[in-house]
């Protein structure tokens, strides 16, 4: 079992009604359901390991930090993270991810490079496994595919390094 945390930052609970020109009409619940369905499909197509998703959204920096701190003890091995506005402000969340040694993909629904200049800087991109920005809600599905691939590769690396021990 590979537990993946889908971590959603501030104001993403408003998706669907929030600035639809930028973020579309898809709600946060729609994104969670899309991801759950996609994970079920990936599990059906692959019997090497089973993906399980956990979803968490908060408008509070401290709650997001606590969720990251607890990830290890909850068996979470990877995160899909849209830090939302904290992308551009939060050294504390960056330190939490580094402290917990939690690998993650950074996701943005909008293309942050095509918006205001202050959105071009991220406290996460240089420590992320990868970054997806501007592909709408579909970016989460692409991130899950990438996480699945990454976890599969890690699993076979572990099996290979365990051989002969
Ligand atoms: C966002 C982009 C951020 O700049 C913004 O503050 C958000 C959402 C995105 O998904 O496009 O809240 O992360």
CSV table of N, CA and C in Angstrom, one decimal, residues 1-98:
chain,number,residue,atom,x,y,z
A,1,UNK,N,0.8,-1.2,0.0
A,1,UNK,CA,0.0,0.0,0.0
A,1,UNK,C,0.9,1.3,0.0
A,2,UNK,N,0.6,2.2,-0.9
A,2,UNK,CA,1.3,3.5,-0.9
A,2,UNK,C,0.3,4.6,-0.7
A,3,UNK,N,0.4,5.2,0.5
A,3,UNK,CA,-0.5,6.3,0.9
A,3,UNK,C,0.0,7.6,0.4
A,4,UNK,N,-0.8,8.3,-0.4
A,4,UNK,CA,-0.5,9.6,-1.0
A,4,UNK,C,-1.4,10.6,-0.4
A,5,UNK,N,-0.8,11.7,0.1
A,5,UNK,CA,-1.6,12.8,0.7
A,5,UNK,C,-1.9,13.9,-0.4
A,6,UNK,N,-3.1,14.2,-0.6
A,6,UNK,CA,-3.5,15.4,-1.5
A,6,UNK,C,-3.7,16.6,-0.6
A,7,UNK,N,-2.8,17.5,-0.6
A,7,UNK,CA,-2.8,18.6,0.3
A,7,UNK,C,-3.2,19.9,-0.4
A,8,UNK,N,-4.2,20.5,0.1
A,8,UNK,CA,-4.8,21.7,-0.6
A,8,UNK,C,-4.7,22.9,0.3
A,9,UNK,N,-4.1,24.0,-0.2
A,9,UNK,CA,-3.9,25.2,0.6
A,9,UNK,C,-5.1,26.1,0.7
A,10,UNK,N,-4.9,27.4,1.1
A,10,UNK,CA,-5.9,28.3,1.4
A,10,UNK,C,-6.8,28.7,0.2
A,11,UNK,N,-8.0,28.9,0.4
A,11,UNK,CA,-9.0,29.4,-0.6
A,11,UNK,C,-9.4,28.3,-1.6
A,12,UNK,N,-8.7,27.2,-1.6
A,12,UNK,CA,-9.1,26.2,-2.6
A,12,UNK,C,-10.4,25.5,-2.3
A,13,UNK,N,-10.9,25.7,-1.0
A,13,UNK,CA,-12.3,25.3,-0.7
A,13,UNK,C,-13.3,26.1,-1.5
A,14,UNK,N,-12.9,27.2,-2.1
A,14,UNK,CA,-13.8,28.1,-2.8
A,14,UNK,C,-13.8,27.7,-4.3
A,15,UNK,N,-13.1,26.7,-4.7
A,15,UNK,CA,-13.0,26.4,-6.2
A,15,UNK,C,-14.4,26.1,-6.6
A,16,UNK,N,-14.7,26.5,-7.9
A,16,UNK,CA,-16.1,26.3,-8.4
A,16,UNK,C,-16.7,27.7,-8.5
A,17,UNK,N,-16.5,28.5,-7.4
A,17,UNK,CA,-17.1,29.8,-7.4
A,17,UNK,C,-16.0,30.9,-7.5
A,18,UNK,N,-14.8,30.5,-7.1
A,18,UNK,CA,-13.7,31.5,-7.0
A,18,UNK,C,-13.1,31.8,-8.4
A,19,UNK,N,-13.1,33.1,-8.8
A,19,UNK,CA,-12.5,33.5,-10.0
A,19,UNK,C,-12.5,32.4,-11.1
A,20,UNK,N,-13.7,32.1,-11.6
A,20,UNK,CA,-13.8,30.9,-12.5
A,20,UNK,C,-13.0,31.1,-13.8
A,21,UNK,N,-12.8,32.4,-14.2
A,21,UNK,CA,-12.0,32.6,-15.4
A,21,UNK,C,-10.6,32.1,-15.2
A,22,UNK,N,-10.1,32.1,-14.0
A,22,UNK,CA,-8.7,31.6,-13.7
A,22,UNK,C,-8.7,30.1,-13.3
A,23,UNK,N,-9.7,29.7,-12.5
A,23,UNK,CA,-9.6,28.4,-11.9
A,23,UNK,C,-10.7,27.4,-12.4
A,24,UNK,N,-11.6,27.9,-13.3
A,24,UNK,CA,-12.6,27.0,-13.9
A,24,UNK,C,-13.8,26.8,-12.9
A,25,UNK,N,-14.6,25.9,-13.3
A,25,UNK,CA,-15.9,25.7,-12.5
A,25,UNK,C,-15.8,24.4,-11.7
A,26,UNK,N,-14.7,23.7,-11.7
A,26,UNK,CA,-14.6,22.4,-11.0
A,26,UNK,C,-14.4,22.7,-9.5
A,27,UNK,N,-15.2,22.0,-8.7
A,27,UNK,CA,-15.1,22.2,-7.2
A,27,UNK,C,-13.9,21.3,-6.6
A,28,UNK,N,-13.6,21.6,-5.3
A,28,UNK,CA,-12.6,20.8,-4.7
A,28,UNK,C,-13.1,19.4,-4.5
A,29,UNK,N,-14.4,19.2,-4.2
A,29,UNK,CA,-14.9,17.8,-4.2
A,29,UNK,C,-14.8,17.1,-5.5
A,30,UNK,N,-15.0,17.8,-6.6
A,30,UNK,CA,-14.9,17.2,-7.9
A,30,UNK,C,-13.5,16.7,-8.1
A,31,UNK,N,-12.5,17.6,-7.7
A,31,UNK,CA,-11.1,17.2,-7.9
A,31,UNK,C,-10.8,15.9,-7.1
A,32,UNK,N,-11.3,15.9,-5.8
A,32,UNK,CA,-11.0,14.7,-4.9
A,32,UNK,C,-11.6,13.5,-5.6
A,33,UNK,N,-12.9,13.6,-6.1
A,33,UNK,CA,-13.5,12.4,-6.7
A,33,UNK,C,-12.8,12.0,-8.0
A,34,UNK,N,-12.4,12.9,-8.8
A,34,UNK,CA,-11.6,12.6,-10.0
A,34,UNK,C,-10.4,11.8,-9.6
A,35,UNK,N,-9.7,12.3,-8.6
A,35,UNK,CA,-8.4,11.6,-8.2
A,35,UNK,C,-8.7,10.2,-7.6
A,36,UNK,N,-9.8,10.1,-6.8
A,36,UNK,CA,-10.1,8.8,-6.3
A,36,UNK,C,-10.4,7.8,-7.4
A,37,UNK,N,-11.2,8.3,-8.4
A,37,UNK,CA,-11.5,7.4,-9.5
A,37,UNK,C,-10.3,7.0,-10.3
A,38,UNK,N,-9.4,8.0,-10.5
A,38,UNK,CA,-8.2,7.7,-11.2
A,38,UNK,C,-7.3,6.7,-10.5
A,39,UNK,N,-7.2,6.9,-9.1
A,39,UNK,CA,-6.4,6.0,-8.3
A,39,UNK,C,-6.9,4.6,-8.4
A,40,UNK,N,-8.3,4.4,-8.4
A,40,UNK,CA,-8.9,3.1,-8.5
A,40,UNK,C,-8.6,2.5,-9.8
A,41,UNK,N,-8.6,3.3,-10.9
A,41,UNK,CA,-8.2,2.8,-12.2
A,41,UNK,C,-6.7,2.3,-12.3
A,42,UNK,N,-5.9,3.2,-11.7
A,42,UNK,CA,-4.4,2.8,-11.7
A,42,UNK,C,-4.2,1.5,-10.9
A,43,UNK,N,-5.0,1.3,-9.8
A,43,UNK,CA,-4.9,0.1,-9.0
A,43,UNK,C,-5.4,-1.1,-9.8
A,44,UNK,N,-6.4,-0.9,-10.6
A,44,UNK,CA,-7.0,-2.0,-11.4
A,44,UNK,C,-6.0,-2.5,-12.4
A,45,UNK,N,-5.2,-1.5,-13.0
A,45,UNK,CA,-4.3,-1.8,-14.1
A,45,UNK,C,-3.0,-2.3,-13.6
A,46,UNK,N,-2.7,-2.2,-12.3
A,46,UNK,CA,-1.4,-2.5,-11.8
A,46,UNK,C,-1.5,-3.3,-10.5
A,47,UNK,N,-0.9,-4.5,-10.5
A,47,UNK,CA,-1.0,-5.2,-9.2
A,47,UNK,C,0.3,-5.3,-8.4
A,48,UNK,N,1.3,-4.4,-8.8
A,48,UNK,CA,2.5,-4.3,-8.0
A,48,UNK,C,2.4,-3.7,-6.6
A,49,UNK,N,1.6,-2.6,-6.6
A,49,UNK,CA,1.3,-2.0,-5.3
A,49,UNK,C,0.0,-1.2,-5.4
A,50,UNK,N,-0.6,-1.0,-4.3
A,50,UNK,CA,-1.9,-0.3,-4.2
A,50,UNK,C,-1.8,1.1,-3.8
A,51,UNK,N,-2.4,2.1,-4.5
A,51,UNK,CA,-2.4,3.5,-4.1
A,51,UNK,C,-3.6,3.8,-3.3
A,52,UNK,N,-3.3,4.5,-2.2
A,52,UNK,CA,-4.5,5.0,-1.4
A,52,UNK,C,-4.3,6.5,-1.2
A,53,UNK,N,-5.4,7.2,-1.4
A,53,UNK,CA,-5.3,8.7,-1.3
A,53,UNK,C,-6.0,9.2,0.0
A,54,UNK,N,-5.4,10.3,0.5
A,54,UNK,CA,-6.0,11.0,1.6
A,54,UNK,C,-6.1,12.4,1.2
A,55,UNK,N,-7.2,13.1,1.4
A,55,UNK,CA,-7.4,14.5,1.0
A,55,UNK,C,-7.5,15.4,2.2
A,56,UNK,N,-6.7,16.5,2.2
A,56,UNK,CA,-6.8,17.5,3.3
A,56,UNK,C,-6.7,18.9,2.7
A,57,UNK,N,-7.6,19.7,3.1
A,57,UNK,CA,-7.6,21.1,2.7
A,57,UNK,C,-7.6,22.0,4.0
A,58,UNK,N,-6.8,23.0,4.0
A,58,UNK,CA,-6.9,24.0,5.1
A,58,UNK,C,-6.6,25.4,4.7
A,59,UNK,N,-7.2,26.3,5.4
A,59,UNK,CA,-6.9,27.7,5.1
A,59,UNK,C,-5.8,28.2,6.1
A,60,UNK,N,-5.4,27.3,7.0
A,60,UNK,CA,-4.5,27.6,8.1
A,60,UNK,C,-3.1,27.0,7.9
A,61,UNK,N,-2.1,27.9,7.9
A,61,UNK,CA,-0.7,27.4,7.7
A,61,UNK,C,-0.4,26.4,8.8
A,62,UNK,N,-0.8,26.7,10.0
A,62,UNK,CA,-0.4,25.7,11.1
A,62,UNK,C,-1.0,24.4,10.9
A,63,UNK,N,-2.3,24.3,10.4
A,63,UNK,CA,-2.9,23.0,10.2
A,63,UNK,C,-2.2,22.2,9.1
A,64,UNK,N,-1.8,23.0,8.0
A,64,UNK,CA,-1.0,22.3,6.9
A,64,UNK,C,0.3,21.8,7.4
A,65,UNK,N,1.0,22.6,8.3
A,65,UNK,CA,2.3,22.1,8.8
A,65,UNK,C,2.1,20.9,9.7
A,66,UNK,N,1.1,20.9,10.5
A,66,UNK,CA,0.8,19.7,11.4
A,66,UNK,C,0.5,18.5,10.6
A,67,UNK,N,-0.2,18.7,9.5
A,67,UNK,CA,-0.6,17.5,8.6
A,67,UNK,C,0.7,16.9,8.0
A,68,UNK,N,1.6,17.8,7.6
A,68,UNK,CA,2.9,17.3,7.0
A,68,UNK,C,3.7,16.6,8.1
A,69,UNK,N,3.8,17.2,9.3
A,69,UNK,CA,4.5,16.6,10.4
A,69,UNK,C,4.0,15.2,10.7
A,70,UNK,N,2.7,15.0,10.6
A,70,UNK,CA,2.1,13.7,11.0
A,70,UNK,C,2.1,12.7,9.8
A,71,UNK,N,2.6,13.1,8.7
A,71,UNK,CA,2.5,12.3,7.5
A,71,UNK,C,3.2,10.9,7.7
A,72,UNK,N,4.4,11.0,8.2
A,72,UNK,CA,5.2,9.8,8.3
A,72,UNK,C,4.6,8.8,9.2
A,73,UNK,N,4.1,9.2,10.4
A,73,UNK,CA,3.4,8.3,11.3
A,73,UNK,C,2.1,7.7,10.7
A,74,UNK,N,1.5,8.5,9.8
A,74,UNK,CA,0.3,8.0,9.2
A,74,UNK,C,0.6,7.1,7.9
A,75,UNK,N,1.8,6.9,7.7
A,75,UNK,CA,2.2,6.0,6.6
A,75,UNK,C,2.2,6.7,5.2
A,76,UNK,N,2.2,8.0,5.2
A,76,UNK,CA,2.1,8.7,3.9
A,76,UNK,C,3.5,8.8,3.3
A,77,UNK,N,3.6,8.4,2.0
A,77,UNK,CA,5.0,8.3,1.4
A,77,UNK,C,5.2,9.4,0.3
A,78,UNK,N,4.1,10.1,0.0
A,78,UNK,CA,4.2,11.1,-1.1
A,78,UNK,C,3.1,12.1,-1.0
A,79,UNK,N,3.3,13.3,-1.5
A,79,UNK,CA,2.2,14.3,-1.4
A,79,UNK,C,2.0,15.0,-2.8
A,80,UNK,N,0.7,15.2,-3.1
A,80,UNK,CA,0.4,16.1,-4.2
A,80,UNK,C,0.0,17.4,-3.5
A,81,UNK,N,0.7,18.5,-3.8
A,81,UNK,CA,0.5,19.7,-2.9
A,81,UNK,C,0.3,21.0,-3.8
A,82,UNK,N,-0.9,21.5,-3.5
A,82,UNK,CA,-1.1,22.9,-4.1
A,82,UNK,C,-1.1,23.8,-2.9
A,83,UNK,N,0.0,24.5,-2.7
A,83,UNK,CA,0.2,25.4,-1.5
A,83,UNK,C,-0.6,26.7,-1.6
A,84,UNK,N,-1.2,26.9,-2.8
A,84,UNK,CA,-2.0,28.1,-3.1
A,84,UNK,C,-1.2,29.4,-2.7
A,85,UNK,N,-1.8,30.3,-2.0
A,85,UNK,CA,-1.1,31.6,-1.8
A,85,UNK,C,0.2,31.4,-0.9
A,86,UNK,N,0.2,30.3,-0.1
A,86,UNK,CA,1.4,30.0,0.7
A,86,UNK,C,2.6,29.7,-0.2
A,87,UNK,N,2.4,29.3,-1.4
A,87,UNK,CA,3.5,29.1,-2.4
A,87,UNK,C,4.5,30.2,-2.3
A,88,UNK,N,3.9,31.5,-2.3
A,88,UNK,CA,4.7,32.6,-2.5
A,88,UNK,C,5.2,33.3,-1.1
A,89,UNK,N,4.8,32.7,0.0
A,89,UNK,CA,5.1,33.3,1.3
A,89,UNK,C,5.7,32.4,2.3
A,90,UNK,N,5.5,31.1,2.2
A,90,UNK,CA,5.7,30.2,3.4
A,90,UNK,C,7.0,29.5,3.5
A,91,UNK,N,8.0,30.1,4.2
A,91,UNK,CA,9.2,29.4,4.6
A,91,UNK,C,8.9,28.2,5.6
A,92,UNK,N,7.9,28.5,6.4
A,92,UNK,CA,7.5,27.5,7.4
A,92,UNK,C,7.0,26.2,6.8
A,93,UNK,N,6.2,26.3,5.7
A,93,UNK,CA,5.7,25.1,5.1
A,93,UNK,C,6.9,24.4,4.3
A,94,UNK,N,7.7,25.2,3.7
A,94,UNK,CA,8.9,24.6,3.1
A,94,UNK,C,9.7,23.8,4.1
A,95,UNK,N,10.0,24.4,5.3
A,95,UNK,CA,10.8,23.7,6.3
A,95,UNK,C,10.1,22.5,6.8
A,96,UNK,N,8.7,22.5,6.9
A,96,UNK,CA,8.0,21.3,7.3
A,96,UNK,C,8.2,20.2,6.4
A,97,UNK,N,8.1,20.4,5.1
A,97,UNK,CA,8.3,19.4,4.1
A,97,UNK,C,9.7,18.8,4.1
A,98,UNK,N,10.7,19.7,4.3
A,98,UNK,CA,12.1,19.3,4.4
A,98,UNK,C,12.3,18.5,5.7
